[in-house]
Coordinates of C-alpha atoms in Angstrom, one line a residue:
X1 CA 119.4 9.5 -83.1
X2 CA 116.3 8.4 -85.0
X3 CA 116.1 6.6 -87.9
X4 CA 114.9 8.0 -90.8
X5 CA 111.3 7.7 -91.4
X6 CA 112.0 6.2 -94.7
X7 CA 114.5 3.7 -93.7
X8 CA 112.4 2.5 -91.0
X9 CA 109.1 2.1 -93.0
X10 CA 111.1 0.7 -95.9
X11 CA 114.0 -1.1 -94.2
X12 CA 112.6 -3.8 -92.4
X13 CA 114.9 -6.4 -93.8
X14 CA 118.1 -4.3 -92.4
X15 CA 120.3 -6.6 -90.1
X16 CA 121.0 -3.7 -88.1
X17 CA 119.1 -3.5 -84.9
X18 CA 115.9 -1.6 -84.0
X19 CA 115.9 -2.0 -80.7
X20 CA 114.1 1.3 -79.9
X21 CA 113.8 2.9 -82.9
X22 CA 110.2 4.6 -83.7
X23 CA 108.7 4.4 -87.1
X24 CA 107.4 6.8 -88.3
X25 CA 106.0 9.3 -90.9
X26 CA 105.2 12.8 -90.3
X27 CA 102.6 15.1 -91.1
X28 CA 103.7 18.1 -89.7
X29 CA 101.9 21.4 -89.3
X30 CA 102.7 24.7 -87.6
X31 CA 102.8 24.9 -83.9
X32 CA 101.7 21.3 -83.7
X33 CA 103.3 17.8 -84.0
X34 CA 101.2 15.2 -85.1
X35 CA 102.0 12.2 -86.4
X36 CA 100.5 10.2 -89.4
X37 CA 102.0 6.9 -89.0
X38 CA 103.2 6.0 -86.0
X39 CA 104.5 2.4 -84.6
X40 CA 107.1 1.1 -81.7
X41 CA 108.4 -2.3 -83.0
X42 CA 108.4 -5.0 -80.4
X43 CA 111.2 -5.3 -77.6
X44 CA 113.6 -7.3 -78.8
X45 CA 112.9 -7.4 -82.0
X46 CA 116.6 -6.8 -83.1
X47 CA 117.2 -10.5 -82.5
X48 CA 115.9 -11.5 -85.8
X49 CA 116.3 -9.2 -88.3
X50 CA 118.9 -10.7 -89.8
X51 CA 116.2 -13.3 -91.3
X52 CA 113.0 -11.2 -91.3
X53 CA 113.7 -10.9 -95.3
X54 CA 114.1 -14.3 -96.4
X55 CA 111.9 -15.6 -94.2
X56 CA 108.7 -13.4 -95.0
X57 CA 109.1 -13.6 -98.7
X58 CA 109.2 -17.6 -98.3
X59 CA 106.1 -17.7 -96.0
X60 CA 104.1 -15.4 -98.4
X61 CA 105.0 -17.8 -101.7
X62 CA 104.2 -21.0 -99.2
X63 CA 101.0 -19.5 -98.7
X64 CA 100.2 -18.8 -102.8
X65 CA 101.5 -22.0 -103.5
X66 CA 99.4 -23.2 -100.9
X67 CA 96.5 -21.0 -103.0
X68 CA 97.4 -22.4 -105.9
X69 CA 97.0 -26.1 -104.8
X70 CA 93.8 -25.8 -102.9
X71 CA 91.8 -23.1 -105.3
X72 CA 93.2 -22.6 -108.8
X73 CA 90.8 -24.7 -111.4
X74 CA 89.0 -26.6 -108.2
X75 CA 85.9 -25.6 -106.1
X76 CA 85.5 -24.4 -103.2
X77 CA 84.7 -26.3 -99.4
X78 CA 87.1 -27.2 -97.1
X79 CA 89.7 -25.8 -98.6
X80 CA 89.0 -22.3 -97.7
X81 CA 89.0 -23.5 -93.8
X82 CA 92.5 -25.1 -94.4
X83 CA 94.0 -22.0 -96.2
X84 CA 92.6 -19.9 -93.4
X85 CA 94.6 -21.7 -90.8
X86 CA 97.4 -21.5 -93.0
X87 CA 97.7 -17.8 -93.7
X88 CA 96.7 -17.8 -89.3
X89 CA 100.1 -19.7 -88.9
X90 CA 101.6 -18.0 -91.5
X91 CA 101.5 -14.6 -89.7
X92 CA 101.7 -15.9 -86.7
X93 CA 105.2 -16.8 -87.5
X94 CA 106.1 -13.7 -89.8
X95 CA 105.1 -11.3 -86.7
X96 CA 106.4 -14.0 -83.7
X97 CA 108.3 -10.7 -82.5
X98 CA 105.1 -8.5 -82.2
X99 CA 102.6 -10.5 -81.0
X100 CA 100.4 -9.6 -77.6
X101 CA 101.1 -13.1 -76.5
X102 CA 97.8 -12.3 -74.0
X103 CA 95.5 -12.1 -76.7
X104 CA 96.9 -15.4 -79.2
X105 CA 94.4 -17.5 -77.5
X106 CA 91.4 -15.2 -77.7
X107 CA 92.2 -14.5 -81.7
X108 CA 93.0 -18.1 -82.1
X109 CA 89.8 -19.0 -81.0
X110 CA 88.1 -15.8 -82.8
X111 CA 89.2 -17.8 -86.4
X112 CA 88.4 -21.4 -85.2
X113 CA 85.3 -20.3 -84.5
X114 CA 84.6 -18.4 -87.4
X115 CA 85.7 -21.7 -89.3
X116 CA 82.7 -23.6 -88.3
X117 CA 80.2 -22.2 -90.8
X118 CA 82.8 -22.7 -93.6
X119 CA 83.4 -26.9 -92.6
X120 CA 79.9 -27.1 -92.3
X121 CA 79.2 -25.3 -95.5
X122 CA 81.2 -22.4 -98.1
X123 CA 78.8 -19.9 -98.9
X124 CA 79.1 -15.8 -99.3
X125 CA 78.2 -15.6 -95.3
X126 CA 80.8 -18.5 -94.5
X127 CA 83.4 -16.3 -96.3
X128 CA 82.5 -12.9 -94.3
X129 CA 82.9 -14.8 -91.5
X130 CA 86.6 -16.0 -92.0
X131 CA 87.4 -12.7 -93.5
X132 CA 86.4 -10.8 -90.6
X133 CA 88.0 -13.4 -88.2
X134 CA 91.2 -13.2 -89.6
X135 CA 91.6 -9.3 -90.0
X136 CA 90.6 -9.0 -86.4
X137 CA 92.5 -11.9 -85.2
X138 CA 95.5 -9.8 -86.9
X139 CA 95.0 -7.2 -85.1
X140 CA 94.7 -8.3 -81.8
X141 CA 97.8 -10.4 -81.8
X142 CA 100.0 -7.4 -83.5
X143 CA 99.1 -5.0 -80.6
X144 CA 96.8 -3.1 -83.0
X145 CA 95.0 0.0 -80.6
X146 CA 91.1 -0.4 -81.7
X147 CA 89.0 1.8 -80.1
X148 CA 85.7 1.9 -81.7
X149 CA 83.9 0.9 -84.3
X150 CA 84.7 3.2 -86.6
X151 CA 88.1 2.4 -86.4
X152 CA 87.9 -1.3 -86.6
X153 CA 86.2 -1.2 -90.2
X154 CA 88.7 1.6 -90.8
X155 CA 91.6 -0.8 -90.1
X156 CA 90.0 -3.9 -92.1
X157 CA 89.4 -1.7 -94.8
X158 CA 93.1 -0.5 -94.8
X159 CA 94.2 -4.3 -94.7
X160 CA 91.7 -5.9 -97.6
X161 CA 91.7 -3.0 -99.9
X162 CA 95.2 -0.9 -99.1
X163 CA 97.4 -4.0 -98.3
X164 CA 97.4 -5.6 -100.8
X165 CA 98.7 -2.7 -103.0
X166 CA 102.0 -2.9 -100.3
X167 CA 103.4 -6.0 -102.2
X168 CA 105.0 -4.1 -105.4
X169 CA 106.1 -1.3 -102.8
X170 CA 107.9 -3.3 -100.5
X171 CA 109.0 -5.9 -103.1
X172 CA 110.9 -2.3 -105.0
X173 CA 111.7 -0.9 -101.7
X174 CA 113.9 -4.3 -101.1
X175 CA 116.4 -3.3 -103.4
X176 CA 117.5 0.1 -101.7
X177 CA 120.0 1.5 -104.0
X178 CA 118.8 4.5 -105.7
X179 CA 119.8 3.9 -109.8
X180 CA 118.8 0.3 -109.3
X181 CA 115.5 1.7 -107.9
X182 CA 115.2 3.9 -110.6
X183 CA 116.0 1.9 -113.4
X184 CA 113.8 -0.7 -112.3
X185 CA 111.3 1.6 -111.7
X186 CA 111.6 3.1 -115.4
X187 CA 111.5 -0.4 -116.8
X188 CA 109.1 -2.1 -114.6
X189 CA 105.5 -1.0 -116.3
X190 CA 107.1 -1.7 -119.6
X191 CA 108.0 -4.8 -119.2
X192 CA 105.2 -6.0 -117.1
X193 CA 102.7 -5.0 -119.1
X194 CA 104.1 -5.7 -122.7
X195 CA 104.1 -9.7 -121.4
X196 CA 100.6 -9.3 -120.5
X197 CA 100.0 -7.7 -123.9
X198 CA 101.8 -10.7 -125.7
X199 CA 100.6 -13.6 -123.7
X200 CA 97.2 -11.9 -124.8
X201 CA 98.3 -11.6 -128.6
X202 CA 99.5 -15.6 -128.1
X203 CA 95.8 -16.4 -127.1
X204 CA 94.1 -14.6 -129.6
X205 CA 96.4 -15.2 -132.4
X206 CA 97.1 -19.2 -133.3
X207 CA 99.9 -18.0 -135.7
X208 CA 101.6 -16.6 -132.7
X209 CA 101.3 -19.5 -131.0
X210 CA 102.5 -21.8 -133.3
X211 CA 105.6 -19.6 -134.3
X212 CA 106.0 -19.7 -130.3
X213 CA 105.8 -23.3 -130.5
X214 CA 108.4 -23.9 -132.6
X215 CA 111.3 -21.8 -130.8
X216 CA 110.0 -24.4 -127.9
X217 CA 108.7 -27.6 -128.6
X218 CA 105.4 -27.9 -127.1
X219 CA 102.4 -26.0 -127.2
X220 CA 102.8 -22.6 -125.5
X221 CA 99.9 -22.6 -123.4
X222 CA 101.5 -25.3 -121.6
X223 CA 104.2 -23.1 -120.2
X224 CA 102.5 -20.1 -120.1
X225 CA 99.5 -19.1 -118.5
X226 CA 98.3 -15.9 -118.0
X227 CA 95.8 -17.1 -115.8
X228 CA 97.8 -18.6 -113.5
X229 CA 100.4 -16.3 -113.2
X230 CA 97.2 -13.6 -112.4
X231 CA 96.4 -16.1 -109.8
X232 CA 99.9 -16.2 -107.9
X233 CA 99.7 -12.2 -108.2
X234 CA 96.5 -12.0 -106.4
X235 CA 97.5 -14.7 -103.9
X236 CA 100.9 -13.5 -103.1
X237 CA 99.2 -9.5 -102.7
X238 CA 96.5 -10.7 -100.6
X239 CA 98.7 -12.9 -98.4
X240 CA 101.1 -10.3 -97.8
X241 CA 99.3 -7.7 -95.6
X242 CA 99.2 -10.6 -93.1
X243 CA 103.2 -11.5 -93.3
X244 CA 104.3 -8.0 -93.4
X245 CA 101.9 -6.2 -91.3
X246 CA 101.5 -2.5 -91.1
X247 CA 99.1 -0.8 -89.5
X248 CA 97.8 3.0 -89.7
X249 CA 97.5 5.4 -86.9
X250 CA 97.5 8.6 -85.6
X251 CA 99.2 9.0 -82.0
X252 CA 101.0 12.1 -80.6
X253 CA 104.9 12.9 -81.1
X254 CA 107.3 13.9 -78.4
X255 CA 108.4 17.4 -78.9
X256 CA 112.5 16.2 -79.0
X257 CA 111.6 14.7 -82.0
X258 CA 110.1 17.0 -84.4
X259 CA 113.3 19.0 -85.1
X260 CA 115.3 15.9 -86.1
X261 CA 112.2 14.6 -88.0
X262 CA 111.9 17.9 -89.7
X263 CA 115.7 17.5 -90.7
X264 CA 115.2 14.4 -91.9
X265 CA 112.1 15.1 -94.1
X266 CA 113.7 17.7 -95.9
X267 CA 116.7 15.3 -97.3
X268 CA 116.3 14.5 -100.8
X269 CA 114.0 11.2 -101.0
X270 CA 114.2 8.8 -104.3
X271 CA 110.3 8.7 -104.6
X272 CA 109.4 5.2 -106.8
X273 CA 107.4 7.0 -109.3
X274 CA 105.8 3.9 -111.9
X275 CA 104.1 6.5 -114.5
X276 CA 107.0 9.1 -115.1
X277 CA 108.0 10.6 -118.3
X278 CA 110.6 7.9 -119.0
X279 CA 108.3 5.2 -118.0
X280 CA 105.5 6.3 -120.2
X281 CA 107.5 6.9 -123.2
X282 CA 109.7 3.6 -122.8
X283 CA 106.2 1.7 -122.3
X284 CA 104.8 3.7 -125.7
X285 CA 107.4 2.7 -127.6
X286 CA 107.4 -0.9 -126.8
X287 CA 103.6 -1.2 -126.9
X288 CA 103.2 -0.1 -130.7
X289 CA 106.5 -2.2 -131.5
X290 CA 104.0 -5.1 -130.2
X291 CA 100.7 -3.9 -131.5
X292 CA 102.1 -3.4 -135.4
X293 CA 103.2 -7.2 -134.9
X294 CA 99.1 -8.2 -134.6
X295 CA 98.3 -4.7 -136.6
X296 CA 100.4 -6.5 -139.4
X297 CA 99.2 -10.1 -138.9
X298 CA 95.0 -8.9 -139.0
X299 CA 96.0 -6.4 -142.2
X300 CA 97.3 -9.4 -143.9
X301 CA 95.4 -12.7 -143.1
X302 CA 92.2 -10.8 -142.1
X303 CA 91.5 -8.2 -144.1
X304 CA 93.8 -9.3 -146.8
X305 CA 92.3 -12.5 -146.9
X306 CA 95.7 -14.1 -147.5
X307 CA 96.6 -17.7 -147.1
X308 CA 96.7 -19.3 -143.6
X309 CA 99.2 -22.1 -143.0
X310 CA 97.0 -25.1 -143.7
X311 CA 97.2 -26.7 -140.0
X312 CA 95.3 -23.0 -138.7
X313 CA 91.7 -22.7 -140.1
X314 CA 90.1 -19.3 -141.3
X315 CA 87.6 -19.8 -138.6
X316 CA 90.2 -20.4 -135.7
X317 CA 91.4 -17.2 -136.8
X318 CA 88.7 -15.7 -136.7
X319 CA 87.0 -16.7 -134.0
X320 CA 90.0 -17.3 -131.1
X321 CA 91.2 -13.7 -131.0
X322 CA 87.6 -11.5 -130.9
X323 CA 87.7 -11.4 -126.9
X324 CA 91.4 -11.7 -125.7
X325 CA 91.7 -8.4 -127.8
X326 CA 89.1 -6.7 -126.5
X327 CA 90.6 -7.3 -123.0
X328 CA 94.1 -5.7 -124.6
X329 CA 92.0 -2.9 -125.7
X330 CA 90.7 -2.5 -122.4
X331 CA 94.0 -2.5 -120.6
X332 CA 95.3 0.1 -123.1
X333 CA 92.6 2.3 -122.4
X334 CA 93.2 2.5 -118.4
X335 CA 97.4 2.4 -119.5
X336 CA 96.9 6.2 -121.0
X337 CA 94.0 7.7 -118.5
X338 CA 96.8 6.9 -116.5
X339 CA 100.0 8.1 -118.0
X340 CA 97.9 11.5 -119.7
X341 CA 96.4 12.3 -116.5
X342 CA 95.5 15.7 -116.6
X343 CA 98.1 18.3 -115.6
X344 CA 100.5 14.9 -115.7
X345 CA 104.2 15.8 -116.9
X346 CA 103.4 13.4 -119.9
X347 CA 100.0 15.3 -121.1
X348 CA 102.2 18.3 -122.7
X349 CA 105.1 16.1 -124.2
X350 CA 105.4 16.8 -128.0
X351 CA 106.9 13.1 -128.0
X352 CA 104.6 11.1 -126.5
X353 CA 101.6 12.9 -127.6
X354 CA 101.9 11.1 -130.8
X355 CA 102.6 8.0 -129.8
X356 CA 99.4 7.9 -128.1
X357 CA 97.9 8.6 -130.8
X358 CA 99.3 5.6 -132.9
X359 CA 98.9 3.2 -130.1
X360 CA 94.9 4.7 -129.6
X361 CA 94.8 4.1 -133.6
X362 CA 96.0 0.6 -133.6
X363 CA 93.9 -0.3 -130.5
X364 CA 90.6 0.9 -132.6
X365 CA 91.8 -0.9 -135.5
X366 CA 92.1 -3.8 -133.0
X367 CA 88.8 -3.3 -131.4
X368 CA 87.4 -3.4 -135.8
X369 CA 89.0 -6.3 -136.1
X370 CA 87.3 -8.1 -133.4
X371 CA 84.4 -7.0 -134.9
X372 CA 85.3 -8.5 -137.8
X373 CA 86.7 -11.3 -136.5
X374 CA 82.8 -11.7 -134.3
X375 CA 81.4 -11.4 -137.4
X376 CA 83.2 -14.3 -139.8
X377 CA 82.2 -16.5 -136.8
X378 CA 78.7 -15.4 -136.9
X379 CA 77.9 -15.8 -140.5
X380 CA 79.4 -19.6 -139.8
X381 CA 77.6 -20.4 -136.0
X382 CA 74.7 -18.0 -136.6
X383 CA 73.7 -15.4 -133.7
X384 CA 73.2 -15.8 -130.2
X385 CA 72.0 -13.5 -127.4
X386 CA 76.1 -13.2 -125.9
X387 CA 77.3 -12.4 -129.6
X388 CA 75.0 -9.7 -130.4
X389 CA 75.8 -8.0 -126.8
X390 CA 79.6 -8.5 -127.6
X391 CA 78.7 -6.7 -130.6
X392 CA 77.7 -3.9 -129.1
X393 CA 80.5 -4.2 -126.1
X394 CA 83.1 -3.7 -129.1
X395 CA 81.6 -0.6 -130.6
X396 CA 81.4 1.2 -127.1
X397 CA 84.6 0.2 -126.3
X398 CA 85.7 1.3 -129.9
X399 CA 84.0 5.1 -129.5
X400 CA 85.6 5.2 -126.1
X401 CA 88.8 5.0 -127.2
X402 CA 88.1 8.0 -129.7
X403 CA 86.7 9.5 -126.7
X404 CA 90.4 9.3 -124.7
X405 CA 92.3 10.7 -127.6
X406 CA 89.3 13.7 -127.6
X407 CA 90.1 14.4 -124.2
X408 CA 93.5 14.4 -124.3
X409 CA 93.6 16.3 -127.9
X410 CA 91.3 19.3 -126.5
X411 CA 92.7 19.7 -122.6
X412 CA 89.5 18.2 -121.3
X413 CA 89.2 16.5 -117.9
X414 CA 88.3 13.5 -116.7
X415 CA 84.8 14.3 -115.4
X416 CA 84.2 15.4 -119.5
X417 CA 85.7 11.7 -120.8
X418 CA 83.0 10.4 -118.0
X419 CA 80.0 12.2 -118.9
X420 CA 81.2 11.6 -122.6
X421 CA 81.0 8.0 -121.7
X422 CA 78.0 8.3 -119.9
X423 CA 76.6 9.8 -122.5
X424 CA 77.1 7.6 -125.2
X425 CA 75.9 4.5 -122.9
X426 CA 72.6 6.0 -122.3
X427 CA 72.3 6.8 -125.8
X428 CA 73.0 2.9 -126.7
X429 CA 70.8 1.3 -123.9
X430 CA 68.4 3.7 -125.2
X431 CA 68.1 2.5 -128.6
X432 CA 68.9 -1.1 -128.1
X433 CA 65.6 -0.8 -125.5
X434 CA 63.7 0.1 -128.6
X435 CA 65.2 -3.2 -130.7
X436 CA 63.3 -6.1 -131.0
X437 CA 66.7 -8.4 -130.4
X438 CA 64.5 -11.4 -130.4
X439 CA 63.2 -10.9 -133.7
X440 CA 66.5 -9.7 -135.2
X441 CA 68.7 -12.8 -133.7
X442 CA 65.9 -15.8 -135.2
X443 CA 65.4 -14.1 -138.5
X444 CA 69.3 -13.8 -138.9
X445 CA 69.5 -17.4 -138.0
X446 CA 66.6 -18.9 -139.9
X447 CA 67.8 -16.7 -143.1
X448 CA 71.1 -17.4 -143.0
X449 CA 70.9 -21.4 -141.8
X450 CA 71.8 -24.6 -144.0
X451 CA 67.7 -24.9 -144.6
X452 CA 67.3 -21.6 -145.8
X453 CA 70.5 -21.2 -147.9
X454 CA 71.8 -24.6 -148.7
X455 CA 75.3 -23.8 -146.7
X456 CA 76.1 -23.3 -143.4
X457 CA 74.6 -24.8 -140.3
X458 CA 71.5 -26.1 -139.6
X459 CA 69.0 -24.0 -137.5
X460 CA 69.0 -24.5 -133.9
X461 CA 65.5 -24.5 -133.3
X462 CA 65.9 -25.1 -129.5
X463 CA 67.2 -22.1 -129.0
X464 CA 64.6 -20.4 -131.3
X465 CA 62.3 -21.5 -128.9
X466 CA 64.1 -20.2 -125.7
X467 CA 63.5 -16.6 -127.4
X468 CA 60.1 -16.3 -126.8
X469 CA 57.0 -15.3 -128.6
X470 CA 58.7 -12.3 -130.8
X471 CA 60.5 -15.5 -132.1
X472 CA 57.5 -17.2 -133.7
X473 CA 57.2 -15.6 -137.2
X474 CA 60.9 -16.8 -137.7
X475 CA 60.0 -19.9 -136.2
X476 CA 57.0 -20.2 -138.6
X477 CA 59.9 -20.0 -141.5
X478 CA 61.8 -22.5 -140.1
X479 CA 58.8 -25.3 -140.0
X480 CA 58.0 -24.5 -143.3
X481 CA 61.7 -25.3 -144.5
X482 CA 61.4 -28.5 -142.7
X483 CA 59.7 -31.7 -143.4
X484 CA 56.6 -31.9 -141.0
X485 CA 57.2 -32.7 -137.4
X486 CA 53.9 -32.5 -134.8
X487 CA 56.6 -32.0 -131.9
X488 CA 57.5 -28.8 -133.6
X489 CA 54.1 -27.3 -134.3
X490 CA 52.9 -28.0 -130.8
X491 CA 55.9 -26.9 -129.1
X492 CA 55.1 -23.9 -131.8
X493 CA 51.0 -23.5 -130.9
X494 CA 52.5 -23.4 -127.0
X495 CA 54.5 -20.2 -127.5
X496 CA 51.0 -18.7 -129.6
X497 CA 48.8 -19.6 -126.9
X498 CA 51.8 -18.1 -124.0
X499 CA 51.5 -14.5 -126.3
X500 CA 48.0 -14.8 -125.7
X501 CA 47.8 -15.1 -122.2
X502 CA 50.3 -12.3 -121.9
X503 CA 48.2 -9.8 -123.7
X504 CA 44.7 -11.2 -121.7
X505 CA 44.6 -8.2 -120.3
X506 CA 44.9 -4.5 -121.0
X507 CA 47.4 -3.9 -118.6
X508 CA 50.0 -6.0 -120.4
X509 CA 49.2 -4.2 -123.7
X510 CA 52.6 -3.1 -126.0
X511 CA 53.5 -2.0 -129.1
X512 CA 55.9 -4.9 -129.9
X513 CA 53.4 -7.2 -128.4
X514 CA 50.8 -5.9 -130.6
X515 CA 52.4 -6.1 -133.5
X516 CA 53.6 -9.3 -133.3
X517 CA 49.5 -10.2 -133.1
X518 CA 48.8 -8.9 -136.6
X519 CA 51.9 -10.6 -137.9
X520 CA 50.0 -13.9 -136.9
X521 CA 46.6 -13.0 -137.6
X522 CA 48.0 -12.1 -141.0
X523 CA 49.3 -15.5 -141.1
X524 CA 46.9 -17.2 -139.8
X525 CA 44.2 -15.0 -142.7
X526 CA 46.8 -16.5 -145.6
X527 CA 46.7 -20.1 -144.5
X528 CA 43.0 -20.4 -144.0
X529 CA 42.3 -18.8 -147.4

């Protein structure tokens, strides 16, 4: 009797023996049997089931630990050679069962040599090298049937960009008992990405942290990184195509099989379904519980102007949680394309249409107070190129988020929400191209500096100069608040006499350009007279 396509894709770390069991997944059509997924485990391969669970798990968080050691916060050399060996012994143990013992050798020295251009130096072509060598060394040793080229890219595509995906599944699939499926399933998005919410909140918000602080002694970074734990994720879903390998194929089913297959198909399956109703509106609920805490906290210190604790600074405030947030914002936005999918089972509940409408509200009143939060910092540390563009960054993401909850409001699809988008970023590009930025960001900075005002900080005049020419009338300013310095003017008369040679010719001729000219002619006309 076969086993049951899902138990055998899923049920790997079974202690009952295989021994000639096929795996498989069917595709069936009429007057036809083809298969979609279609693998023979390896003769004997009975013998170790019994530890193929533990033992796979442990290799793949050797491996990220391994990750964690050579790459996290260091650079890259050597390092990527050793961990590339590694993850080669590393599957070479997870899969001893399956391997083509005839073609070890040949993959083994596949990756060595590959290796040589990484020992001698780690560059972008170094790295292609290994990458290739090691998804092709897989799949020789694991009896993979390549046949052209085609299907070799096919099959690295399927193990860089599909594998890693296989962690969560197989990590859920583990725990085989339906309501502890489910209810992990229901609860998993919730709570996974409510700690990534907060761990943002912590970063962005130093009361957070300190109130953190004091239910554990210590600063809370120090435990918690988010980070790091990213890092592990990545590492351990990268790693884990190599431990646990499955490969894609199409091949041909005897004919005995497809009636048992059939019967089997058509037996209730527990699908893991991450974005159902009672995931969505169990993650909803949670996420506005989490955003009011920070909705609060920004109504109060921020735009109440209320008193801080006197160990957290107004600018610390202010300045700490302008990015972190915009990431939350960010992640909320992908959270409900997501979950209000169009013609999803969530986009027509009366319950959770409005709470994406709070969350959406509190996100944009997030995504203001970053804005806010940018712009107490810049009328303390003046403007700079970055700020102005994160400026900018905030608003778009601001109007997109209007944008999701006027898609979702009036039963549009996603291709509308993309030209919508599109839209709006052409528009923006458009009229920052007709901007002078230049200008704006050094007469901001000379206007609003300590010489200018008598408060502040002083002008960075450096970086007045790395604007360019369109910087100079601003520039002229700031000398004249200064006591004289030759340095200054000649560093100033080098940027004049650059213009100049830009606008030589005809060709080079522009608006800006030219206007620029009769701002310093007229200067020039008022200092002479």
């Amino acid at each position: 009797m076969p086993i049951p396509s899902r138990l055998a894709n899923d049920g790997w770390w079974l202690s009952e023996p295989l021994s000639a069991a096929l795996v498989c997944n069917l595709s069936l059509q009429t007057g036809s049997a083809t298969m979609a997924e279609f693998s023979t485990p390896a003769p004997h391969a009975g013998s170790i089931r019994e530890s193929t669970f533990p033992i796979k798990p442990a290799i793949a968080l050797a491996l990220a630990a391994l990750a964690d050691w050579l790459f996290y916060g260091q650079r890259t050399g050597i390092s990527a050679a050793i961990f590339a060996i590694a993850l080669t012994g590393g599957a070479l143990l997870a899969n001893f069962t399956r391997l083509n013992k005839a073609k070890v050798l040949v993959a083994g020295l596949l990756v060595l040599a590959a290796l040589i251009p990484a020992v001698e130096e780690f560059n972008a072509a170094s790295l292609f090298f290994i990458v290739v060598a090691l998804g092709v060394g897989l799949s020789l040793t694991t009896d993979r049937k390549l046949t052209g080229v085609g299907e070799q890219a096919a099959a690295l595509c399927d193990l860089y960009l599909v594998g890693p995906f296989r962690l969560l599944r197989d990590a859920i699939s583990a725990f085989n008992l339906p309501a502890l499926t489910a209810g992990f399933t229901v609860w998993f998005i919730p709570v996974v990405l409510s700690g990534i919410f907060a761990l943002l909140f912590v970063s962005a918000n130093p009361l957070l942290e300190k109130w953190i602080s004091l239910m554990n002694p210590g600063s809370a970074t120090s435990y918690i990184s988010l980070a790091r734990v990213l890092f592990w994720a990545a590492a351990l879903s990268l790693v884990w195509p190599f431990i646990h390998v499955r490969w894609r194929r199409k091949s041909e089913v005897p004919a005995d099989l497809v009636v048992s297959v059939t019967e089997e198909q058509e037996k209730p399956v527990h699908d893991v379904d991450f974005f159902g109703v009672a995931t969505i509106l169990r993650s909803l609920i949670l996420f506005n519980l989490l955003f009011a805490v920070q909705t609060a906290l920004d109504v109060f210190f921020l735009w109440g102007n209320a008193t801080l604790p006197a160990d957290i600074s107004y600018a610390a405030y202010a300045h700490r949680g302008a990015y972190p947030l915009i990431l939350t914002a960010l992640l909320a936005a992908g959270f409900v394309l997501i979950a209000m999918r169009p013609g999803g089972p969530a986009e027509q509940s009366k319950v959770i249409r409005p709470l994406v409408y709070l969350w959406v509200a509190q996100n944009v009143l997030l995504v203001a107070s970053s804005i806010l939060r940018l712009d107490l910092y810049v009328q303390i540390y003046l403007l700079t190129w970055w700020r102005v563009a994160a400026f900018i960054w905030m608003l778009l993401v601001a109007f997109g988020l209007l944008l999701i909850v006027a898609r979702i409001r009036l039963n549009r699809s996603n291709d509308w929400l993309i030209r919508a988008n599109l839209i709006t970023l052409i528009a923006t590009l458009y009229v920052c191209s007709l901007v002078n930025f230049p200008a704006v960001i050094a007469d901001y900075n000379v206007g609003h500096s300590r010489e200018a005002t008598g408060k502040g900080v002083p002008v960075d005049i450096n970086y007045l100069f790395h604007l360019g020419p369109q910087a100079l009338p601003a520039i002229d300013r700031a000398i004249a608040l200064r006591s004289f310095d030759p340095n200054l003017v000649f560093r100033r008369n080098y940027l004049v006499e650059q213009h100049l040679n830009d606008l030589a010719s005809w060709r080079a001729w522009g608006f800006r350009s030219w206007r620029l000219q009769r701002t310093l002619d007229a200067s020039k006309s008022s200092t002479a007279s």
